[in-house]
């Protein structure tokens, strides 16, 4: 069965620090990968997605993620965080077969201190 | 214009009651979803409809019954509410079923069962 794990549940950073959030999935086939963000009191929004091609994908607000197939990972990065990046971040996987069911990770709560 | 809307935003009710949450999307998408987000922010899919046809039905108690009168609407009816049903329920939609399609989420309905 597919699963997604996010190892960091809570991350606290100061503004301008670099960010890397881990995401690993388990699925033997081809997958589509996503990062969503949920700002306080708001709904989930897409940050970026990987479908095929260049494994380094760039998203909105300066975020990027790298798909490393051999490690089943899709880590999210940002070189310099801002206070407004305080939010919950969810990694999600969608297998390219079957029911195309999204599996979400448990989320990482990021708090950026001003 | 709101892409995916849900009503109500907040719902407080007693155990044993029956309640409904409505969802509408004006994006012209074919597929709609219901997710449950628990107190630990874990996001789990409950149901998915594609063009009014049920395609994903996770192990959800049969007290939960989705209804899709047309492809722009997916309502969730819950019978005999229990304390454990307290959560935030998110509706989402996507253009087509699966692939690399982004899911567009509604603002959520915070259900509190007393």
XYZ file of N, CA and C in Angstrom:
684
model
N 0.847 -1.201 0.000
C 0.000 0.000 0.000
C 0.875 1.241 0.000
N 0.335 2.275 -0.637
C 1.076 3.533 -0.648
C 1.091 4.152 0.738
N 2.182 4.831 1.039
C 2.220 5.632 2.261
C 3.174 6.785 2.044
N 2.972 7.821 2.809
C 3.819 9.008 2.728
C 4.227 9.375 4.144
N 5.513 9.594 4.343
C 5.957 9.992 5.682
C 6.716 11.303 5.629
N 6.385 12.142 6.562
C 7.084 13.413 6.733
C 7.720 13.359 8.112
N 9.021 13.405 8.138
C 9.729 13.112 9.382
C 9.708 14.246 10.374
N 9.649 15.468 9.856
C 9.652 16.622 10.765
C 8.218 17.022 11.033
N 7.798 16.916 12.274
C 6.417 17.289 12.578
C 6.312 18.772 12.903
N 7.325 19.273 13.594
C 7.346 20.688 13.936
C 8.735 21.228 13.635
N 8.768 22.343 12.953
C 10.037 22.997 12.650
C 9.921 24.462 13.016
N 10.906 24.953 13.723
C 10.932 26.377 14.083
C 12.223 26.971 13.535
N 12.069 28.022 12.766
C 13.219 28.691 12.155
C 13.124 30.189 12.358
N 14.270 30.826 12.284
C 14.291 32.288 12.262
C 14.204 32.744 10.823
N 13.701 33.945 10.634
C 13.643 34.505 9.275
C 15.030 34.470 8.650
N 15.041 34.206 7.350
C 16.251 34.137 6.524
C 16.971 32.797 6.633
N 16.532 31.934 7.551
C 17.147 30.608 7.620
C 16.716 29.783 6.416
N 17.495 28.764 6.114
C 17.131 27.880 5.003
C 16.246 26.760 5.530
N 15.396 26.292 4.644
C 14.409 25.278 5.020
C 14.560 24.033 4.165
N 14.464 22.885 4.803
C 14.314 21.646 4.055
C 13.376 20.741 4.843
N 12.286 20.362 4.207
C 11.310 19.461 4.825
C 11.358 18.137 4.088
N 11.463 17.070 4.862
C 11.599 15.756 4.257
C 10.262 15.114 3.924
N 10.258 14.374 2.832
C 9.078 13.605 2.441
C 9.566 12.329 1.775
N 9.127 11.202 2.274
C 9.428 9.916 1.664
C 8.135 9.168 1.423
N 8.105 8.420 0.341
C 6.897 7.673 0.032
C 7.262 6.224 -0.227
N 6.267 5.381 -0.121
C 6.497 3.986 -0.459
C 5.471 3.595 -1.510
N 5.977 3.299 -2.669
C 5.158 2.793 -3.773
C 6.115 2.342 -4.853
N 5.888 1.178 -5.403
C 6.843 0.639 -6.352
C 6.731 1.173 -7.759
N 5.607 1.779 -8.082
C 5.387 2.221 -9.450
C 5.673 3.695 -9.648
N 5.131 4.222 -10.712
C 5.330 5.630 -11.049
C 4.349 6.489 -10.270
N 4.863 7.576 -9.754
C 4.029 8.436 -8.920
C 4.085 9.884 -9.383
N 3.069 10.598 -9.036
C 3.069 12.051 -9.123
C 3.205 12.564 -7.689
N 3.951 13.644 -7.524
C 4.265 14.128 -6.185
C 3.895 15.587 -6.048
N 3.436 15.944 -4.878
C 2.912 17.285 -4.642
C 3.342 17.783 -3.269
N 3.453 19.084 -3.155
C 3.522 19.747 -1.863
C 2.400 20.770 -1.806
N 1.642 20.682 -0.723
C 0.572 21.645 -0.476
C 0.911 22.416 0.802
N 0.387 23.634 0.878
C 0.585 24.457 2.073
C -0.772 24.883 2.617
N -0.873 24.907 3.921
C -2.102 25.357 4.570
C -1.727 26.468 5.551
N -1.993 27.715 5.164
C -1.733 28.841 6.052
C -2.789 28.855 7.156
N -2.452 29.444 8.292
C -3.385 29.418 9.433
C -4.793 29.865 9.042
N -5.755 29.028 9.306
C -7.149 29.370 9.041
C -7.564 29.297 7.584
N -6.685 28.810 6.742
C -7.010 28.770 5.309
C -7.047 27.336 4.782
N -7.453 27.227 3.519
C -7.511 25.911 2.912
C -6.157 25.543 2.298
N -6.028 24.309 1.881
C -4.786 23.860 1.258
C -4.627 24.449 -0.131
N -3.376 24.816 -0.428
C -3.064 25.348 -1.762
C -1.835 24.611 -2.280
N -1.789 24.454 -3.582
C -0.656 23.774 -4.181
C 0.574 24.669 -4.180
N 1.699 24.123 -3.721
C 2.988 24.823 -3.797
C 3.711 24.446 -5.079
N 3.775 23.152 -5.328
C 4.448 22.654 -6.528
C 4.093 21.191 -6.730
N 4.429 20.705 -7.927
C 4.140 19.304 -8.222
C 5.200 18.754 -9.174
N 5.394 17.462 -9.097
C 6.268 16.759 -10.023
C 5.456 15.694 -10.738
N 5.576 15.716 -12.060
C 4.895 14.706 -12.864
C 5.924 13.898 -13.647
N 6.810 14.579 -14.325
C 7.860 13.910 -15.085
C 8.896 14.960 -15.464
N 9.981 14.506 -16.076
C 10.981 15.454 -16.550
C 11.983 15.825 -15.476
N 12.384 17.080 -15.475
C 13.398 17.589 -14.540
C 12.982 17.291 -13.109
N 13.817 16.553 -12.377
C 13.426 16.191 -11.010
C 13.466 17.362 -10.033
N 14.043 18.470 -10.444
C 14.038 19.661 -9.595
C 12.904 20.567 -10.075
N 11.896 20.713 -9.244
C 10.748 21.522 -9.649
C 10.672 22.780 -8.798
N 10.270 23.827 -9.455
C 10.131 25.098 -8.731
C 8.662 25.445 -8.600
N 8.324 25.962 -7.430
C 6.937 26.311 -7.185
C 6.784 27.784 -6.879
N 5.671 28.079 -6.237
C 5.404 29.475 -5.914
C 6.184 29.902 -4.686
N 6.326 31.201 -4.514
C 6.906 31.793 -3.304
C 8.329 31.325 -3.018
N 9.073 30.978 -4.050
C 10.478 30.621 -3.878
C 10.744 29.208 -3.412
N 9.722 28.391 -3.339
C 9.901 27.000 -2.934
C 10.340 26.148 -4.115
N 11.105 25.105 -3.809
C 11.471 24.114 -4.802
C 11.519 22.747 -4.129
N 11.461 21.715 -4.944
C 11.546 20.360 -4.400
C 12.295 19.496 -5.384
N 12.984 18.505 -4.850
C 13.757 17.611 -5.698
C 13.273 16.185 -5.526
N 12.935 15.580 -6.646
C 12.513 14.186 -6.650
C 13.755 13.318 -6.821
N 14.026 12.464 -5.851
C 15.126 11.515 -5.957
C 14.501 10.128 -5.947
N 14.408 9.564 -7.131
C 13.680 8.307 -7.300
C 14.311 7.172 -6.487
N 15.637 7.132 -6.461
C 16.331 6.034 -5.778
C 16.101 6.086 -4.267
N 15.771 7.256 -3.767
C 15.528 7.403 -2.337
C 14.048 7.529 -2.009
N 13.206 7.467 -3.020
C 11.754 7.626 -2.829
C 11.476 8.904 -2.035
N 12.173 9.965 -2.400
C 12.032 11.188 -1.625
C 11.630 12.360 -2.509
N 11.020 13.340 -1.886
C 10.585 14.559 -2.576
C 10.642 15.674 -1.540
N 11.854 16.091 -1.218
C 12.049 17.075 -0.150
C 11.786 18.492 -0.638
N 11.207 19.260 0.219
C 10.868 20.657 -0.082
C 11.948 21.562 0.475
N 12.327 22.581 -0.297
C 13.388 23.489 0.149
C 13.025 24.935 -0.151
N 13.585 25.786 0.670
C 13.520 27.228 0.404
C 14.781 27.837 1.011
N 15.518 28.617 0.237
C 16.809 29.113 0.720
C 16.703 30.089 1.889
N 15.614 30.854 1.930
C 15.502 31.883 2.959
C 14.028 32.075 3.306
N 13.640 31.609 4.483
C 12.213 31.668 4.828
C 11.834 33.045 5.367
N 10.531 33.304 5.258
C 9.995 34.558 5.779
C 8.936 34.232 6.817
N 8.612 35.219 7.628
C 7.602 35.024 8.671
C 6.290 34.536 8.045
N 5.983 35.023 6.843
C 4.731 34.657 6.177
C 4.710 33.211 5.696
N 5.830 32.510 5.811
C 5.855 31.086 5.441
C 5.348 30.197 6.580
N 5.047 30.787 7.714
C 4.485 30.021 8.823
C 3.200 29.352 8.370
N 3.175 28.033 8.430
C 2.050 27.274 7.881
C 2.277 25.791 8.143
N 1.303 25.009 7.692
C 1.416 23.552 7.732
C 1.709 23.102 6.304
N 2.679 22.212 6.133
C 3.085 21.769 4.802
C 2.812 20.277 4.665
N 2.146 19.937 3.574
C 1.763 18.543 3.337
C 2.372 18.047 2.040
N 3.005 16.894 2.143
C 3.469 16.186 0.959
C 2.362 15.218 0.544
N 2.188 15.002 -0.738
C 1.154 14.080 -1.204
C 1.664 13.296 -2.405
N 1.166 12.096 -2.509
C 1.555 11.193 -3.591
C 0.305 10.693 -4.288
N 0.409 10.554 -5.593
C -0.710 10.069 -6.384
C -0.130 9.057 -7.367
N -0.537 7.800 -7.235
C 0.049 6.766 -8.088
C -0.525 6.850 -9.490
N 0.293 6.612 -10.488
C -0.153 6.680 -11.879
C -0.804 5.369 -12.300
N -1.668 4.893 -11.473
C -2.420 3.691 -11.794
C -3.507 3.558 -10.762
N -4.368 2.611 -10.970
C -5.383 2.367 -9.967
C -6.364 3.512 -9.835
N -6.712 3.847 -8.653
C -7.761 4.822 -8.428
C -7.248 6.250 -8.362
N -5.963 6.461 -8.571
C -5.405 7.804 -8.505
C -5.771 8.488 -7.203
N -5.653 7.752 -6.140
C -6.009 8.294 -4.842
C -4.830 9.069 -4.283
N -5.093 10.270 -3.840
C -4.068 11.047 -3.169
C -3.830 10.467 -1.788
N -2.556 10.306 -1.455
C -2.177 9.961 -0.087
C -1.374 11.134 0.454
N -1.832 11.681 1.546
C -1.146 12.818 2.159
C -0.257 12.358 3.305
N 0.848 13.055 3.481
C 1.659 12.863 4.662
C 0.986 13.509 5.852
N 1.567 13.322 7.006
C 0.964 13.809 8.238
C 1.187 15.302 8.457
N 1.961 15.909 7.604
C 2.131 17.354 7.690
C 3.308 17.757 8.557
N 3.878 18.906 8.229
C 4.937 19.519 9.037
C 4.510 20.935 9.360
N 4.483 21.223 10.630
C 4.109 22.575 11.045
C 5.364 23.431 11.121
N 5.423 24.446 10.291
C 6.572 25.356 10.264
C 6.203 26.662 10.938
N 7.049 27.054 11.885
C 6.869 28.359 12.512
C 8.131 29.173 12.248
N 7.957 30.325 11.649
C 9.085 31.205 11.365
C 9.020 32.383 12.323
N 10.091 32.570 13.047
C 10.162 33.654 14.024
C 10.703 34.912 13.362
N 10.004 36.011 13.619
C 10.416 37.276 13.001
C 11.674 37.845 13.649
N -14.285 35.222 -7.699
C -15.252 34.148 -7.487
C -14.601 32.982 -6.752
N -15.328 32.413 -5.815
C -14.807 31.279 -5.065
C -14.801 30.057 -5.952
N -13.672 29.323 -5.989
C -13.574 28.174 -6.868
C -14.298 26.973 -6.273
N -13.966 26.663 -5.016
C -14.606 25.564 -4.310
C -15.178 26.135 -3.019
N -16.455 26.023 -2.872
C -17.092 26.596 -1.679
C -17.777 25.497 -0.886
N -17.801 25.695 0.421
C -18.446 24.746 1.322
C -19.337 25.503 2.279
N -20.451 24.892 2.619
C -21.317 25.447 3.655
C -21.822 24.323 4.535
N -21.904 24.562 5.825
C -21.473 25.775 6.520
C -19.972 25.760 6.801
N -19.452 26.846 7.282
C -18.041 26.898 7.651
C -17.823 26.277 9.031
N -18.779 26.487 9.911
C -18.725 25.901 11.244
C -20.044 25.180 11.502
N -19.933 24.060 12.194
C -21.122 23.271 12.491
C -20.928 22.672 13.879
N -21.781 23.080 14.808
C -21.735 22.549 16.166
C -23.054 21.843 16.411
N -22.979 20.603 16.848
C -24.196 19.829 16.991
C -24.049 18.789 18.095
N -25.151 18.204 18.476
C -25.157 17.199 19.533
C -24.944 15.816 18.940
N -24.427 14.939 19.762
C -24.305 13.529 19.381
C -25.662 12.985 18.976
N -25.669 12.132 17.969
C -26.894 11.484 17.545
C -27.647 12.225 16.457
N -27.299 13.496 16.262
C -27.979 14.268 15.205
C -27.498 13.861 13.819
N -28.278 14.280 12.819
C -27.908 14.104 11.418
C -27.616 15.479 10.829
N -26.535 15.577 10.083
C -26.181 16.870 9.494
C -25.628 16.685 8.086
N -25.685 17.751 7.318
C -25.138 17.731 5.958
C -24.179 18.889 5.750
N -23.179 18.631 4.914
C -22.249 19.670 4.484
C -22.339 19.723 2.961
N -22.404 20.942 2.443
C -22.549 21.080 0.991
C -21.254 21.585 0.373
N -21.002 21.154 -0.835
C -19.817 21.597 -1.559
C -20.183 21.868 -3.009
N -19.651 22.964 -3.508
C -19.884 23.323 -4.907
C -18.589 23.828 -5.515
N -18.320 23.438 -6.746
C -17.154 23.978 -7.447
C -17.603 24.580 -8.780
N -17.026 25.716 -9.097
C -17.384 26.406 -10.344
C -16.228 26.392 -11.338
N -15.378 25.372 -11.207
C -14.199 25.262 -12.062
C -14.442 24.377 -13.277
N -15.603 23.757 -13.345
C -15.874 22.848 -14.447
C -15.130 21.523 -14.327
N -14.682 21.201 -13.133
C -13.930 19.965 -12.914
C -14.844 18.747 -12.934
N -14.217 17.612 -13.295
C -14.976 16.362 -13.362
C -14.984 15.597 -12.052
N -13.967 15.813 -11.231
C -13.791 14.972 -10.054
C -13.844 15.800 -8.782
N -14.540 15.268 -7.797
C -14.645 15.940 -6.499
C -14.352 14.948 -5.385
N -13.901 15.490 -4.241
C -13.425 14.668 -3.144
C -13.920 15.211 -1.804
N -13.991 14.310 -0.843
C -14.148 14.715 0.555
C -12.978 14.157 1.350
N -12.396 15.053 2.167
C -11.311 14.679 3.057
C -11.710 15.004 4.492
N -11.143 14.234 5.411
C -11.320 14.534 6.828
C -9.941 14.875 7.410
N -9.870 16.016 8.097
C -8.625 16.410 8.752
C -8.851 16.378 10.255
N -8.127 15.487 10.934
C -8.360 15.352 12.374
C -7.589 16.408 13.165
N -7.638 16.282 14.482
C -7.053 17.309 15.346
C -5.536 17.381 15.211
N -4.940 16.307 14.726
C -3.488 16.297 14.516
C -3.129 16.715 13.098
N -4.096 17.257 12.370
C -3.909 17.766 11.013
C -3.714 16.658 9.975
N -3.956 15.400 10.373
C -3.814 14.318 9.419
C -4.976 14.374 8.431
N -4.657 14.372 7.149
C -5.652 14.547 6.087
C -5.885 13.216 5.392
N -7.125 12.743 5.449
C -7.410 11.430 4.885
C -8.592 11.511 3.941
N -8.416 10.888 2.771
C -9.509 10.914 1.805
C -10.649 10.030 2.290
N -11.857 10.482 2.031
C -13.037 9.696 2.387
C -13.709 9.172 1.117
N -14.027 10.081 0.232
C -14.763 9.726 -0.979
C -14.238 10.528 -2.163
N -14.467 9.958 -3.348
C -14.217 10.710 -4.571
C -15.284 10.359 -5.590
N -15.757 11.359 -6.292
C -16.739 11.177 -7.353
C -16.156 11.709 -8.648
N -16.395 10.985 -9.723
C -16.005 11.442 -11.038
C -17.269 11.496 -11.891
N -17.657 12.682 -12.287
C -18.884 12.830 -13.075
C -20.081 12.125 -12.436
N -20.266 12.374 -11.206
C -21.384 11.857 -10.393
C -21.257 10.377 -10.053
N -20.154 9.752 -10.451
C -19.969 8.333 -10.149
C -18.959 8.166 -9.022
N -19.310 7.380 -8.038
C -18.420 7.132 -6.904
C -17.236 6.292 -7.358
N -16.001 6.793 -7.167
C -14.830 6.043 -7.597
C -13.908 5.679 -6.438
N -13.967 6.405 -5.361
C -13.180 6.076 -4.181
C -14.112 6.100 -2.977
N -14.072 5.023 -2.225
C -14.860 4.956 -1.007
C -13.981 4.273 0.027
N -13.336 5.078 0.835
C -12.431 4.544 1.835
C -13.241 3.893 2.960
N -12.520 3.279 3.890
C -13.217 2.616 4.996
C -13.789 3.676 5.921
N -14.913 4.159 5.510
C -15.612 5.191 6.259
C -16.907 4.555 6.761
N -17.294 4.832 8.017
C -18.563 4.270 8.498
C -19.714 4.606 7.568
N -20.657 3.682 7.438
C -21.753 3.939 6.496
C -22.731 4.991 7.013
N -22.430 5.580 8.164
C -23.185 6.764 8.599
C -22.880 7.962 7.694
N -21.770 7.864 6.971
C -21.383 8.940 6.052
C -21.870 8.575 4.659
N -22.657 9.445 4.066
C -23.131 9.146 2.721
C -22.955 10.383 1.835
N -22.118 10.245 0.810
C -21.946 11.339 -0.133
C -23.059 11.301 -1.175
N -23.353 12.487 -1.697
C -24.354 12.548 -2.770
C -23.898 13.592 -3.770
N -23.927 13.218 -5.040
C -23.492 14.137 -6.089
C -24.640 14.334 -7.070
N -25.431 15.380 -6.899
C -26.560 15.600 -7.817
C -26.119 15.965 -9.233
N -24.949 16.589 -9.332
C -24.355 16.883 -10.632
C -22.865 17.046 -10.410
N -22.099 17.180 -11.473
C -20.650 17.122 -11.289
C -20.077 18.356 -10.596
N -20.894 19.378 -10.416
C -20.424 20.573 -9.722
C -20.691 20.540 -8.223
N -21.408 19.543 -7.776
C -21.790 19.476 -6.369
C -21.487 18.107 -5.786
N -20.961 18.121 -4.568
C -20.762 16.875 -3.828
C -21.060 17.173 -2.364
N -22.176 16.640 -1.899
C -22.608 16.890 -0.529
C -22.262 15.695 0.346
N -22.122 15.959 1.621
C -21.795 14.905 2.573
C -22.838 14.900 3.681
N -23.521 13.793 3.810
C -24.524 13.663 4.856
C -24.006 12.703 5.911
N -24.168 13.109 7.164
C -23.673 12.273 8.257
C -24.829 11.977 9.215
N -25.099 10.709 9.406
C -26.158 10.283 10.323
C -25.576 9.955 11.690
N -26.416 10.101 12.695
C -26.065 9.652 14.050
C -24.656 10.077 14.437
N -24.438 11.371 14.445
C -23.101 11.910 14.700
C -22.531 11.424 16.026
N -21.208 11.157 15.997
C -20.476 10.704 17.185
C -19.371 11.708 17.500
N -18.885 11.618 18.746
C -17.837 12.546 19.166
C -16.626 12.486 18.234
N -16.299 11.281 17.801
C -15.122 11.095 16.949
C -15.263 11.679 15.557
N -16.453 12.122 15.230
C -16.645 12.754 13.916
C -16.174 14.201 13.920
N -15.881 14.728 15.083
C -15.388 16.107 15.172
C -14.080 16.225 14.404
N -14.047 17.139 13.467
C -12.884 17.288 12.582
C -13.167 18.451 11.643
N -12.190 18.729 10.788
C -12.441 19.669 9.693
C -12.608 18.842 8.427
N -13.666 19.078 7.710
C -13.951 18.342 6.492
C -13.691 19.259 5.300
N -12.832 18.781 4.409
C -12.490 19.562 3.224
C -13.052 18.899 1.978
N -13.632 19.717 1.153
C -14.041 19.303 -0.178
C -12.946 19.744 -1.148
N -12.747 18.999 -2.207
C -11.748 19.376 -3.205
C -12.235 18.941 -4.572
N -11.640 19.508 -5.603
C -11.975 19.078 -6.958
C -10.717 19.088 -7.809
N -10.752 18.309 -8.879
C -9.658 18.319 -9.844
C -10.240 18.150 -11.239
N -9.449 18.583 -12.231
C -9.941 18.596 -13.595
C -10.318 17.207 -14.085
N -9.388 16.322 -13.950
C -9.643 14.944 -14.367
C -9.262 14.028 -13.219
N -9.554 12.808 -13.399
C -9.307 11.827 -12.357
C -7.822 11.490 -12.330
N -7.162 11.928 -11.266
C -5.776 11.526 -11.079
C -4.776 12.247 -11.950
N -3.851 11.552 -12.464
C -2.714 12.080 -13.198
C -2.001 13.096 -12.322
N -1.530 14.155 -12.901
C -0.788 15.131 -12.115
C -1.641 16.329 -11.777
N -2.942 16.117 -11.797
C -3.812 17.253 -11.586
C -3.790 17.767 -10.164
N -3.681 19.054 -10.085
C -3.766 19.742 -8.810
C -5.179 19.605 -8.273
N -5.266 19.473 -6.963
C -6.570 19.485 -6.321
C -6.811 20.887 -5.767
N -7.993 21.381 -5.962
C -8.398 22.684 -5.435
C -9.298 22.429 -4.227
N -8.895 22.977 -3.107
C -9.603 22.712 -1.870
C -10.558 23.834 -1.501
N -11.631 23.440 -0.855
C -12.536 24.410 -0.267
C -11.999 24.901 1.058
N -12.683 25.840 1.694
C -12.199 26.439 2.939
C -12.344 25.540 4.155
N -13.059 24.447 4.017
C -13.228 23.535 5.143
C -14.478 23.816 5.945
N -14.996 22.774 6.566
C -16.117 22.882 7.501
C -15.665 22.276 8.822
N -15.624 23.105 9.849
C -15.209 22.603 11.170
C -16.427 22.066 11.890
N -16.470 20.761 12.037
C -17.592 20.091 12.691
C -17.205 19.764 14.135
N -18.026 20.208 15.054
C -17.824 19.902 16.469
C -19.041 19.161 16.977
N -18.822 17.967 17.470
C -19.914 17.162 18.006
C -19.802 17.154 19.528
N -20.854 17.603 20.179
C -20.829 17.725 21.657
C -21.506 16.525 22.320
